[in-house]
């Protein structure tokens, strides 16, 4: 989900009910962390739907639970600190270059790739209020 340009805080707000299967993948409803009144969607590859579905089933999550729940209560989202630690642990294993091990760096790479590919509405997809924010 980070490779779709989502912020860690947006991941903590995800619930099972936010995922819809479409023809070639999964559509995820996103609540933007920096613009709480704004929602968007992110397209995720087909194989991702199977992984998320299996995770939801094995974790016993209901539609109202959070995908990344706190340790004590599935109806409360994981804290930003817990999410950062989890992502940091993954990035340390996945990337050898310490300078590349940040969610901001991944997000910048996603934005650069989307802009080069000519993707339209990049600012909407990332939850930015203006195109200027996306270009900075």
CSV table of N, CA, C and O in Angstrom, one decimal:
chain,number,residue,atom,x,y,z
A,1,UNK,N,0.8,-1.2,0.0
A,1,UNK,CA,0.0,0.0,0.0
A,1,UNK,C,0.9,1.2,0.0
A,1,UNK,O,0.5,2.3,-0.5
A,2,UNK,N,2.0,1.2,0.6
A,2,UNK,CA,3.0,2.3,0.6
A,2,UNK,C,3.4,2.6,-0.9
A,2,UNK,O,3.6,3.7,-1.2
A,3,UNK,N,3.5,1.5,-1.7
A,3,UNK,CA,3.9,1.7,-3.1
A,3,UNK,C,2.8,2.3,-3.9
A,3,UNK,O,3.0,2.6,-5.1
A,4,UNK,N,1.7,2.6,-3.3
A,4,UNK,CA,0.6,3.3,-4.0
A,4,UNK,C,0.6,4.8,-3.6
A,4,UNK,O,-0.2,5.6,-4.0
A,5,UNK,N,1.6,5.2,-2.8
A,5,UNK,CA,1.7,6.6,-2.3
A,5,UNK,C,1.0,6.9,-1.1
A,5,UNK,O,0.9,8.1,-0.7
A,6,UNK,N,0.5,5.9,-0.4
A,6,UNK,CA,-0.3,6.2,0.8
A,6,UNK,C,0.6,6.5,2.0
A,6,UNK,O,1.7,6.0,2.1
A,7,UNK,N,0.2,7.4,2.9
A,7,UNK,CA,0.9,7.7,4.1
A,7,UNK,C,0.6,6.7,5.1
A,7,UNK,O,-0.4,6.1,5.2
A,8,UNK,N,1.6,6.5,6.0
A,8,UNK,CA,1.4,5.5,7.1
A,8,UNK,C,0.1,5.8,7.9
A,8,UNK,O,-0.6,4.9,8.3
A,9,UNK,N,-0.1,7.1,8.2
A,9,UNK,CA,-1.3,7.5,9.0
A,9,UNK,C,-2.6,7.1,8.2
A,9,UNK,O,-3.6,6.8,8.8
A,10,UNK,N,-2.6,7.1,6.9
A,10,UNK,CA,-3.7,6.6,6.1
A,10,UNK,C,-3.9,5.1,6.2
A,10,UNK,O,-5.1,4.6,6.2
A,11,UNK,N,-2.8,4.4,6.3
A,11,UNK,CA,-2.9,3.0,6.5
A,11,UNK,C,-3.6,2.6,7.8
A,11,UNK,O,-4.3,1.6,7.9
A,12,UNK,N,-3.3,3.4,8.9
A,12,UNK,CA,-3.8,3.1,10.2
A,12,UNK,C,-5.3,3.2,10.2
A,12,UNK,O,-6.0,2.6,11.0
A,13,UNK,N,-5.9,4.0,9.3
A,13,UNK,CA,-7.3,4.3,9.2
A,13,UNK,C,-8.1,3.3,8.4
A,13,UNK,O,-9.3,3.3,8.3
A,14,UNK,N,-7.4,2.4,7.7
A,14,UNK,CA,-8.0,1.4,6.8
A,14,UNK,C,-8.8,0.3,7.6
A,14,UNK,O,-8.4,-0.2,8.6
A,15,UNK,N,-10.0,0.0,7.0
A,15,UNK,CA,-10.8,-1.0,7.6
A,15,UNK,C,-11.2,-2.0,6.5
A,15,UNK,O,-11.1,-1.7,5.3
A,16,UNK,N,-11.5,-3.3,6.9
A,16,UNK,CA,-11.9,-4.3,5.9
A,16,UNK,C,-13.0,-3.8,4.9
A,16,UNK,O,-12.9,-4.1,3.7
A,17,UNK,N,-13.9,-3.0,5.4
A,17,UNK,CA,-15.0,-2.5,4.5
A,17,UNK,C,-14.5,-1.5,3.5
A,17,UNK,O,-15.3,-1.2,2.6
A,18,UNK,N,-13.3,-1.1,3.5
A,18,UNK,CA,-12.7,-0.1,2.6
A,18,UNK,C,-12.2,-0.8,1.3
A,18,UNK,O,-11.8,-0.1,0.4
A,19,UNK,N,-12.3,-2.1,1.2
A,19,UNK,CA,-11.7,-2.8,0.0
A,19,UNK,C,-12.9,-3.4,-0.8
A,19,UNK,O,-13.7,-4.1,-0.3
A,20,UNK,N,-12.8,-3.1,-2.1
A,20,UNK,CA,-13.8,-3.7,-3.0
A,20,UNK,C,-13.1,-4.3,-4.2
A,20,UNK,O,-12.1,-3.7,-4.8
A,21,UNK,N,-13.5,-5.5,-4.5
A,21,UNK,CA,-12.9,-6.2,-5.6
A,21,UNK,C,-13.4,-5.7,-6.9
A,21,UNK,O,-14.6,-5.5,-7.1
A,22,UNK,N,-12.5,-5.4,-7.9
A,22,UNK,CA,-12.9,-5.0,-9.2
A,22,UNK,C,-12.3,-5.9,-10.2
A,22,UNK,O,-11.5,-6.8,-9.8
A,23,UNK,N,-12.6,-5.8,-11.4
A,23,UNK,CA,-12.2,-6.8,-12.4
A,23,UNK,C,-10.7,-7.2,-12.3
A,23,UNK,O,-10.4,-8.4,-12.3
A,24,UNK,N,-9.8,-6.3,-12.3
A,24,UNK,CA,-8.4,-6.7,-12.3
A,24,UNK,C,-7.6,-6.4,-11.0
A,24,UNK,O,-6.4,-6.3,-11.0
A,25,UNK,N,-8.3,-6.1,-9.9
A,25,UNK,CA,-7.6,-5.8,-8.7
A,25,UNK,C,-8.6,-5.5,-7.6
A,25,UNK,O,-9.7,-6.0,-7.5
A,26,UNK,N,-8.1,-4.6,-6.7
A,26,UNK,CA,-8.9,-4.2,-5.5
A,26,UNK,C,-8.8,-2.7,-5.5
A,26,UNK,O,-7.8,-2.0,-5.7
A,27,UNK,N,-10.0,-2.1,-5.2
A,27,UNK,CA,-10.1,-0.7,-5.0
A,27,UNK,C,-10.2,-0.4,-3.5
A,27,UNK,O,-11.0,-1.0,-2.8
A,28,UNK,N,-9.3,0.5,-3.0
A,28,UNK,CA,-9.3,0.8,-1.6
A,28,UNK,C,-9.7,2.2,-1.3
A,28,UNK,O,-9.2,3.1,-1.9
A,29,UNK,N,-10.7,2.4,-0.5
A,29,UNK,CA,-11.2,3.7,-0.1
A,29,UNK,C,-10.1,4.2,0.9
A,29,UNK,O,-9.7,3.5,1.8
A,30,UNK,N,-9.7,5.5,0.7
A,30,UNK,CA,-8.7,6.1,1.5
A,30,UNK,C,-9.2,7.3,2.2
A,30,UNK,O,-9.8,8.2,1.6
A,31,UNK,N,-9.0,7.4,3.5
A,31,UNK,CA,-9.3,8.6,4.3
A,31,UNK,C,-8.0,9.3,4.4
A,31,UNK,O,-7.1,8.8,5.0
A,32,UNK,N,-7.8,10.5,3.8
A,32,UNK,CA,-6.6,11.2,3.8
A,32,UNK,C,-6.3,11.8,5.1
A,32,UNK,O,-7.1,12.5,5.7
A,33,UNK,N,-5.1,11.5,5.6
A,33,UNK,CA,-4.7,11.9,7.0
A,33,UNK,C,-4.6,13.4,7.1
A,33,UNK,O,-4.9,14.0,8.1
A,34,UNK,N,-4.1,14.1,6.0
A,34,UNK,CA,-3.9,15.5,6.1
A,34,UNK,C,-5.1,16.3,5.7
A,34,UNK,O,-5.2,17.5,5.9
A,35,UNK,N,-6.1,15.6,5.1
A,35,UNK,CA,-7.4,16.3,4.8
A,35,UNK,C,-8.5,15.3,5.2
A,35,UNK,O,-9.1,14.6,4.4
A,36,UNK,N,-8.8,15.3,6.5
A,36,UNK,CA,-9.8,14.3,7.0
A,36,UNK,C,-11.2,14.4,6.4
A,36,UNK,O,-11.8,13.3,6.3
A,37,UNK,N,-11.6,15.5,5.8
A,37,UNK,CA,-12.9,15.6,5.2
A,37,UNK,C,-12.8,15.1,3.7
A,37,UNK,O,-13.9,14.9,3.1
A,38,UNK,N,-11.7,14.8,3.2
A,38,UNK,CA,-11.5,14.3,1.9
A,38,UNK,C,-11.2,12.8,1.8
A,38,UNK,O,-10.5,12.3,2.6
A,39,UNK,N,-11.9,12.1,0.9
A,39,UNK,CA,-11.6,10.7,0.7
A,39,UNK,C,-11.3,10.5,-0.8
A,39,UNK,O,-11.6,11.3,-1.7
A,40,UNK,N,-10.6,9.4,-1.0
A,40,UNK,CA,-10.2,9.1,-2.4
A,40,UNK,C,-10.1,7.6,-2.5
A,40,UNK,O,-10.7,6.8,-1.6
A,41,UNK,N,-9.5,7.1,-3.5
A,41,UNK,CA,-9.4,5.7,-3.7
A,41,UNK,C,-8.0,5.4,-4.3
A,41,UNK,O,-7.4,6.2,-4.9
A,42,UNK,N,-7.6,4.1,-4.1
A,42,UNK,CA,-6.3,3.7,-4.6
A,42,UNK,C,-6.5,2.3,-5.2
A,42,UNK,O,-7.1,1.4,-4.6
A,43,UNK,N,-6.0,2.1,-6.4
A,43,UNK,CA,-6.1,0.8,-7.1
A,43,UNK,C,-4.9,0.0,-6.7
A,43,UNK,O,-3.8,0.4,-6.7
A,44,UNK,N,-5.2,-1.2,-6.2
A,44,UNK,CA,-4.2,-2.2,-5.8
A,44,UNK,C,-4.2,-3.4,-6.8
A,44,UNK,O,-5.3,-3.8,-7.1
A,45,UNK,N,-3.1,-4.0,-7.1
A,45,UNK,CA,-3.1,-5.2,-8.0
A,45,UNK,C,-3.9,-6.3,-7.5
A,45,UNK,O,-4.1,-6.5,-6.3
A,46,UNK,N,-4.4,-7.2,-8.4
A,46,UNK,CA,-5.3,-8.3,-8.1
A,46,UNK,C,-4.8,-9.2,-7.0
A,46,UNK,O,-5.5,-9.6,-6.1
A,47,UNK,N,-3.5,-9.6,-7.0
A,47,UNK,CA,-3.0,-10.5,-6.0
A,47,UNK,C,-3.1,-9.9,-4.6
A,47,UNK,O,-3.2,-10.6,-3.7
A,48,UNK,N,-3.1,-8.6,-4.5
A,48,UNK,CA,-3.1,-7.9,-3.2
A,48,UNK,C,-4.5,-8.2,-2.6
A,48,UNK,O,-4.6,-8.4,-1.4
A,49,UNK,N,-5.5,-8.3,-3.4
A,49,UNK,CA,-6.9,-8.6,-2.8
A,49,UNK,C,-6.9,-9.9,-2.1
A,49,UNK,O,-7.5,-10.1,-1.0
A,50,UNK,N,-6.2,-10.9,-2.7
A,50,UNK,CA,-6.2,-12.3,-2.0
A,50,UNK,C,-5.4,-12.2,-0.7
A,50,UNK,O,-5.8,-12.8,0.3
A,51,UNK,N,-4.3,-11.5,-0.7
A,51,UNK,CA,-3.5,-11.4,0.5
A,51,UNK,C,-4.3,-10.7,1.6
A,51,UNK,O,-4.4,-11.1,2.8
A,52,UNK,N,-4.9,-9.5,1.3
A,52,UNK,CA,-5.7,-8.8,2.3
A,52,UNK,C,-6.9,-9.6,2.8
A,52,UNK,O,-7.2,-9.7,4.0
A,53,UNK,N,-7.6,-10.3,1.8
A,53,UNK,CA,-8.7,-11.1,2.2
A,53,UNK,C,-8.3,-12.2,3.2
A,53,UNK,O,-9.0,-12.5,4.2
A,54,UNK,N,-7.2,-12.9,2.9
A,54,UNK,CA,-6.7,-13.9,3.8
A,54,UNK,C,-6.3,-13.4,5.1
A,54,UNK,O,-6.6,-14.0,6.2
A,55,UNK,N,-5.7,-12.2,5.1
A,55,UNK,CA,-5.3,-11.6,6.4
A,55,UNK,C,-6.5,-11.3,7.3
A,55,UNK,O,-6.5,-11.6,8.4
A,56,UNK,N,-7.5,-10.7,6.6
A,56,UNK,CA,-8.7,-10.3,7.4
A,56,UNK,C,-9.4,-11.5,8.0
A,56,UNK,O,-9.8,-11.6,9.1
A,57,UNK,N,-9.4,-12.6,7.2
A,57,UNK,CA,-10.1,-13.8,7.6
A,57,UNK,C,-9.2,-14.5,8.8
A,57,UNK,O,-9.8,-14.9,9.8
A,58,UNK,N,-7.9,-14.6,8.6
A,58,UNK,CA,-7.1,-15.2,9.6
A,58,UNK,C,-7.0,-14.4,10.9
A,58,UNK,O,-6.9,-15.0,12.0
A,59,UNK,N,-7.1,-13.1,10.8
A,59,UNK,CA,-7.0,-12.2,12.0
A,59,UNK,C,-8.4,-12.1,12.6
A,59,UNK,O,-8.5,-11.6,13.7
A,60,UNK,N,-9.4,-12.6,12.0
A,60,UNK,CA,-10.8,-12.6,12.5
A,60,UNK,C,-11.3,-11.2,12.6
A,60,UNK,O,-12.1,-10.9,13.5
A,61,UNK,N,-11.0,-10.3,11.7
A,61,UNK,CA,-11.4,-8.9,11.7
A,61,UNK,C,-12.9,-8.8,11.2
A,61,UNK,O,-13.2,-9.4,10.2
A,62,UNK,N,-13.7,-8.0,11.8
A,62,UNK,CA,-15.0,-7.7,11.3
A,62,UNK,C,-14.9,-6.5,10.4
A,62,UNK,O,-13.8,-5.8,10.4
A,63,UNK,N,-15.9,-6.1,9.7
A,63,UNK,CA,-15.9,-5.0,8.7
A,63,UNK,C,-15.6,-3.6,9.5
A,63,UNK,O,-15.1,-2.7,8.9
A,64,UNK,N,-16.0,-3.5,10.7
A,64,UNK,CA,-15.8,-2.3,11.5
A,64,UNK,C,-14.4,-2.2,12.2
A,64,UNK,O,-14.1,-1.2,12.7
A,65,UNK,N,-13.7,-3.3,12.2
A,65,UNK,CA,-12.4,-3.3,12.8
A,65,UNK,C,-11.4,-2.6,11.9
A,65,UNK,O,-11.7,-2.3,10.8
A,66,UNK,N,-10.2,-2.3,12.5
A,66,UNK,CA,-9.2,-1.7,11.7
A,66,UNK,C,-8.3,-2.7,11.1
A,66,UNK,O,-8.0,-3.7,11.7
A,67,UNK,N,-7.8,-2.5,9.9
A,67,UNK,CA,-6.9,-3.4,9.3
A,67,UNK,C,-5.6,-3.6,10.1
A,67,UNK,O,-5.0,-4.6,10.1
A,68,UNK,N,-5.1,-2.5,10.6
A,68,UNK,CA,-4.0,-2.4,11.5
A,68,UNK,C,-4.4,-2.0,12.9
A,68,UNK,O,-4.3,-0.8,13.2
A,69,UNK,N,-5.0,-2.9,13.7
A,69,UNK,CA,-5.5,-2.5,15.0
A,69,UNK,C,-4.5,-2.4,16.1
A,69,UNK,O,-3.3,-2.8,15.9
A,70,UNK,N,-4.9,-1.7,17.1
A,70,UNK,CA,-4.0,-1.6,18.3
A,70,UNK,C,-3.8,-3.0,18.9
A,70,UNK,O,-4.6,-3.9,18.6
A,71,UNK,N,-2.8,-3.2,19.7
A,71,UNK,CA,-2.6,-4.5,20.3
A,71,UNK,C,-3.8,-5.0,21.2
A,71,UNK,O,-4.0,-6.2,21.3
A,72,UNK,N,-4.5,-4.0,21.8
A,72,UNK,CA,-5.5,-4.4,22.8
A,72,UNK,C,-6.9,-4.4,22.3
A,72,UNK,O,-7.8,-5.1,22.8
A,73,UNK,N,-7.2,-3.7,21.1
A,73,UNK,CA,-8.6,-3.6,20.7
A,73,UNK,C,-8.6,-3.4,19.2
A,73,UNK,O,-8.1,-2.4,18.7
A,74,UNK,N,-9.2,-4.3,18.5
A,74,UNK,CA,-9.3,-4.2,17.0
A,74,UNK,C,-10.2,-3.1,16.5
A,74,UNK,O,-10.1,-2.7,15.3
A,75,UNK,N,-11.0,-2.5,17.4
A,75,UNK,CA,-11.8,-1.4,17.0
A,75,UNK,C,-11.1,0.0,17.2
A,75,UNK,O,-11.7,1.0,16.9
A,76,UNK,N,-9.9,-0.1,17.6
A,76,UNK,CA,-9.0,1.1,17.7
A,76,UNK,C,-7.8,0.9,16.8
A,76,UNK,O,-7.2,-0.1,16.8
A,77,UNK,N,-7.5,2.0,16.0
A,77,UNK,CA,-6.4,1.8,15.1
A,77,UNK,C,-5.0,1.8,15.8
A,77,UNK,O,-4.9,2.3,16.9
A,78,UNK,N,-4.1,1.2,15.2
A,78,UNK,CA,-2.7,1.1,15.6
A,78,UNK,C,-2.2,2.6,15.7
A,78,UNK,O,-2.6,3.4,15.0
A,79,UNK,N,-1.4,2.9,16.7
A,79,UNK,CA,-0.8,4.2,16.8
A,79,UNK,C,0.2,4.5,15.7
A,79,UNK,O,0.7,3.6,15.1
A,80,UNK,N,0.4,5.8,15.5
A,80,UNK,CA,1.4,6.2,14.4
A,80,UNK,C,2.7,5.6,14.8
A,80,UNK,O,3.5,5.2,13.9
A,81,UNK,N,3.1,5.6,16.1
A,81,UNK,CA,4.4,5.1,16.5
A,81,UNK,C,4.5,3.6,16.2
A,81,UNK,O,5.5,3.2,15.7
A,82,UNK,N,3.4,2.9,16.5
A,82,UNK,CA,3.5,1.4,16.2
A,82,UNK,C,3.6,1.2,14.7
A,82,UNK,O,4.4,0.3,14.3
A,83,UNK,N,2.9,2.0,13.9
A,83,UNK,CA,2.9,1.8,12.4
A,83,UNK,C,4.4,2.1,11.9
A,83,UNK,O,4.9,1.4,11.1
A,84,UNK,N,4.9,3.2,12.4
A,84,UNK,CA,6.3,3.6,12.0
A,84,UNK,C,7.3,2.5,12.4
A,84,UNK,O,8.2,2.2,11.6
A,85,UNK,N,7.2,1.9,13.5
A,85,UNK,CA,8.1,0.8,13.9
A,85,UNK,C,7.9,-0.4,13.0
A,85,UNK,O,8.9,-1.0,12.6
A,86,UNK,N,6.7,-0.7,12.7
A,86,UNK,CA,6.5,-1.9,11.8
A,86,UNK,C,7.0,-1.6,10.4
A,86,UNK,O,7.7,-2.5,9.9
A,87,UNK,N,6.8,-0.5,9.9
A,87,UNK,CA,7.3,-0.1,8.5
A,87,UNK,C,8.8,0.0,8.6
A,87,UNK,O,9.5,-0.6,7.7
A,88,UNK,N,9.4,0.6,9.6
A,88,UNK,CA,10.8,0.7,9.7
A,88,UNK,C,11.5,-0.7,9.7
A,88,UNK,O,12.5,-0.9,9.1
A,89,UNK,N,10.9,-1.6,10.5
A,89,UNK,CA,11.4,-3.0,10.5
A,89,UNK,C,11.4,-3.6,9.1
A,89,UNK,O,12.4,-4.2,8.7
A,90,UNK,N,10.4,-3.5,8.4
A,90,UNK,CA,10.3,-4.0,7.1
A,90,UNK,C,11.3,-3.4,6.2
A,90,UNK,O,12.0,-4.0,5.4
A,91,UNK,N,11.4,-2.0,6.2
A,91,UNK,CA,12.3,-1.3,5.3
A,91,UNK,C,13.8,-1.7,5.6
A,91,UNK,O,14.6,-1.8,4.7
A,92,UNK,N,14.1,-1.9,6.9
A,92,UNK,CA,15.5,-2.3,7.2
A,92,UNK,C,15.8,-3.7,6.5
A,92,UNK,O,17.0,-3.9,6.1
A,93,UNK,N,14.9,-4.6,6.5
A,93,UNK,CA,15.1,-5.9,5.8
A,93,UNK,C,15.0,-5.8,4.3
A,93,UNK,O,15.8,-6.5,3.7
A,94,UNK,N,14.2,-4.9,3.8
A,94,UNK,CA,14.0,-4.9,2.3
A,94,UNK,C,15.0,-4.0,1.6
A,94,UNK,O,15.3,-4.3,0.4
A,95,UNK,N,15.6,-3.0,2.2
A,95,UNK,CA,16.4,-2.0,1.5
A,95,UNK,C,17.8,-2.0,2.2
A,95,UNK,O,17.9,-1.8,3.4
A,96,UNK,N,18.8,-2.1,1.4
A,96,UNK,CA,20.2,-2.0,1.9
A,96,UNK,C,20.7,-0.6,2.1
A,96,UNK,O,21.5,-0.4,3.0
A,97,UNK,N,20.2,0.4,1.3
A,97,UNK,CA,20.6,1.8,1.4
A,97,UNK,C,19.8,2.5,2.5
A,97,UNK,O,18.6,2.7,2.4
A,98,UNK,N,20.5,2.9,3.6
A,98,UNK,CA,19.8,3.5,4.7
A,98,UNK,C,19.0,4.8,4.3
A,98,UNK,O,18.0,5.2,4.9
A,99,UNK,N,19.6,5.5,3.3
A,99,UNK,CA,18.9,6.7,2.8
A,99,UNK,C,17.6,6.5,2.2
A,99,UNK,O,16.7,7.4,2.0
A,100,UNK,N,17.3,5.3,1.7
A,100,UNK,CA,16.1,4.9,1.0
A,100,UNK,C,15.0,4.4,2.0
A,100,UNK,O,13.9,4.1,1.6
A,101,UNK,N,15.4,4.2,3.3
A,101,UNK,CA,14.5,3.6,4.3
A,101,UNK,C,13.6,4.6,5.0
A,101,UNK,O,13.6,4.7,6.2
A,102,UNK,N,12.8,5.3,4.2
A,102,UNK,CA,11.8,6.2,4.8
A,102,UNK,C,10.5,6.1,4.0
A,102,UNK,O,10.6,6.0,2.8
A,103,UNK,N,9.4,6.2,4.7
A,103,UNK,CA,8.1,6.2,4.0
A,103,UNK,C,8.0,7.5,3.1
A,103,UNK,O,7.5,7.4,2.0
A,104,UNK,N,8.6,8.6,3.5
A,104,UNK,CA,8.6,9.8,2.7
A,104,UNK,C,9.4,9.6,1.4
A,104,UNK,O,8.9,10.0,0.3
A,105,UNK,N,10.5,8.9,1.4
A,105,UNK,CA,11.3,8.6,0.2
A,105,UNK,C,10.5,7.7,-0.7
A,105,UNK,O,10.5,7.9,-1.9
A,106,UNK,N,9.8,6.7,-0.2
A,106,UNK,CA,9.0,5.8,-1.0
A,106,UNK,C,7.9,6.6,-1.7
A,106,UNK,O,7.6,6.5,-2.9
A,107,UNK,N,7.2,7.5,-0.9
A,107,UNK,CA,6.1,8.3,-1.4
A,107,UNK,C,6.6,9.2,-2.5
A,107,UNK,O,6.0,9.4,-3.6
A,108,UNK,N,7.8,9.8,-2.3
A,108,UNK,CA,8.4,10.7,-3.4
A,108,UNK,C,8.7,9.9,-4.7
A,108,UNK,O,8.4,10.4,-5.8
A,109,UNK,N,9.1,8.7,-4.5
A,109,UNK,CA,9.4,7.9,-5.7
A,109,UNK,C,8.1,7.5,-6.4
A,109,UNK,O,8.1,7.5,-7.7
A,110,UNK,N,7.1,7.2,-5.7
A,110,UNK,CA,5.8,6.9,-6.3
A,110,UNK,C,5.3,8.1,-7.1
A,110,UNK,O,4.8,8.0,-8.2
A,111,UNK,N,5.4,9.3,-6.5
A,111,UNK,CA,4.9,10.5,-7.1
A,111,UNK,C,5.7,10.8,-8.4
A,111,UNK,O,5.2,11.1,-9.5
A,112,UNK,N,7.1,10.7,-8.3
A,112,UNK,CA,7.9,10.9,-9.5
A,112,UNK,C,7.6,9.9,-10.6
A,112,UNK,O,7.4,10.3,-11.8
A,113,UNK,N,7.4,8.7,-10.3
A,113,UNK,CA,7.1,7.7,-11.3
A,113,UNK,C,5.7,8.0,-11.9
A,113,UNK,O,5.6,7.9,-13.2
A,114,UNK,N,4.7,8.3,-11.1
A,114,UNK,CA,3.4,8.6,-11.7
A,114,UNK,C,3.4,9.8,-12.6
A,114,UNK,O,2.7,9.8,-13.6
A,115,UNK,N,4.2,10.8,-12.2
A,115,UNK,CA,4.2,12.0,-13.0
A,115,UNK,C,4.9,11.8,-14.3
A,115,UNK,O,4.5,12.2,-15.4
A,116,UNK,N,6.0,11.0,-14.3
A,116,UNK,CA,6.7,10.6,-15.5
A,116,UNK,C,5.8,9.8,-16.4
A,116,UNK,O,5.9,9.9,-17.7
A,117,UNK,N,5.0,8.9,-15.9
A,117,UNK,CA,4.2,8.0,-16.6
A,117,UNK,C,3.0,8.8,-17.2
A,117,UNK,O,2.2,8.2,-18.0
A,118,UNK,N,2.9,10.1,-16.8
A,118,UNK,CA,1.8,10.9,-17.4
A,118,UNK,C,0.4,10.6,-16.6
A,118,UNK,O,-0.6,10.9,-17.2
A,119,UNK,N,0.5,10.1,-15.5
A,119,UNK,CA,-0.7,9.8,-14.7
A,119,UNK,C,-1.4,11.1,-14.4
A,119,UNK,O,-0.8,12.1,-14.0
A,120,UNK,N,-2.7,11.1,-14.6
A,120,UNK,CA,-3.5,12.3,-14.3
A,120,UNK,C,-4.0,12.2,-12.9
A,120,UNK,O,-4.2,11.1,-12.4
A,121,UNK,N,-4.3,13.4,-12.4
A,121,UNK,CA,-4.9,13.4,-11.0
A,121,UNK,C,-4.0,12.9,-9.9
A,121,UNK,O,-4.5,12.3,-9.0
A,122,UNK,N,-2.7,13.0,-10.1
A,122,UNK,CA,-1.8,12.5,-9.1
A,122,UNK,C,-2.1,13.2,-7.8
A,122,UNK,O,-2.1,12.5,-6.7
A,123,UNK,N,-2.4,14.5,-7.8
A,123,UNK,CA,-2.6,15.2,-6.6
A,123,UNK,C,-3.9,14.7,-5.9
A,123,UNK,O,-3.9,14.6,-4.7
A,124,UNK,N,-4.9,14.3,-6.6
A,124,UNK,CA,-6.1,13.8,-6.0
A,124,UNK,C,-5.8,12.4,-5.4
A,124,UNK,O,-6.3,12.1,-4.3
A,125,UNK,N,-5.1,11.6,-6.1
A,125,UNK,CA,-4.8,10.2,-5.6
A,125,UNK,C,-4.0,10.3,-4.3
A,125,UNK,O,-4.2,9.5,-3.4
A,126,UNK,N,-3.1,11.3,-4.2
A,126,UNK,CA,-2.3,11.4,-3.0
A,126,UNK,C,-2.9,12.2,-1.9
A,126,UNK,O,-2.3,12.4,-0.8
A,127,UNK,N,-4.1,12.8,-2.1
A,127,UNK,CA,-4.7,13.5,-1.1
A,127,UNK,C,-4.3,15.0,-1.0
A,127,UNK,O,-4.5,15.6,0.0
A,128,UNK,N,-3.5,15.5,-2.0
A,128,UNK,CA,-3.1,16.8,-2.0
A,128,UNK,C,-4.2,17.8,-2.3
A,128,UNK,O,-5.0,17.5,-3.2
A,129,UNK,N,-4.2,19.0,-1.7
A,129,UNK,CA,-5.3,19.9,-2.0
A,129,UNK,C,-5.0,20.7,-3.3
A,129,UNK,O,-5.9,21.3,-3.9
A,130,UNK,N,-3.7,20.7,-3.8
A,130,UNK,CA,-3.4,21.4,-5.0
A,130,UNK,C,-2.3,20.7,-5.8
A,130,UNK,O,-1.5,19.9,-5.2
A,131,UNK,N,-2.2,20.9,-7.0
A,131,UNK,CA,-1.2,20.3,-7.9
A,131,UNK,C,0.2,20.8,-7.4
A,131,UNK,O,1.2,20.1,-7.5
A,132,UNK,N,0.3,22.0,-6.9
A,132,UNK,CA,1.5,22.6,-6.4
A,132,UNK,C,2.1,21.7,-5.3
A,132,UNK,O,3.3,21.5,-5.3
A,133,UNK,N,1.3,21.3,-4.4
A,133,UNK,CA,1.8,20.4,-3.3
A,133,UNK,C,2.4,19.1,-3.9
A,133,UNK,O,3.4,18.6,-3.3
A,134,UNK,N,1.9,18.6,-4.9
A,134,UNK,CA,2.4,17.4,-5.5
A,134,UNK,C,3.7,17.6,-6.2
A,134,UNK,O,4.6,16.7,-6.1
A,135,UNK,N,3.9,18.8,-6.8
A,135,UNK,CA,5.1,19.0,-7.5
A,135,UNK,C,6.3,19.4,-6.6
A,135,UNK,O,7.4,19.4,-7.0
A,136,UNK,N,6.0,19.8,-5.4
A,136,UNK,CA,7.1,20.2,-4.4
A,136,UNK,C,7.8,19.0,-3.9
A,136,UNK,O,7.4,17.9,-3.8
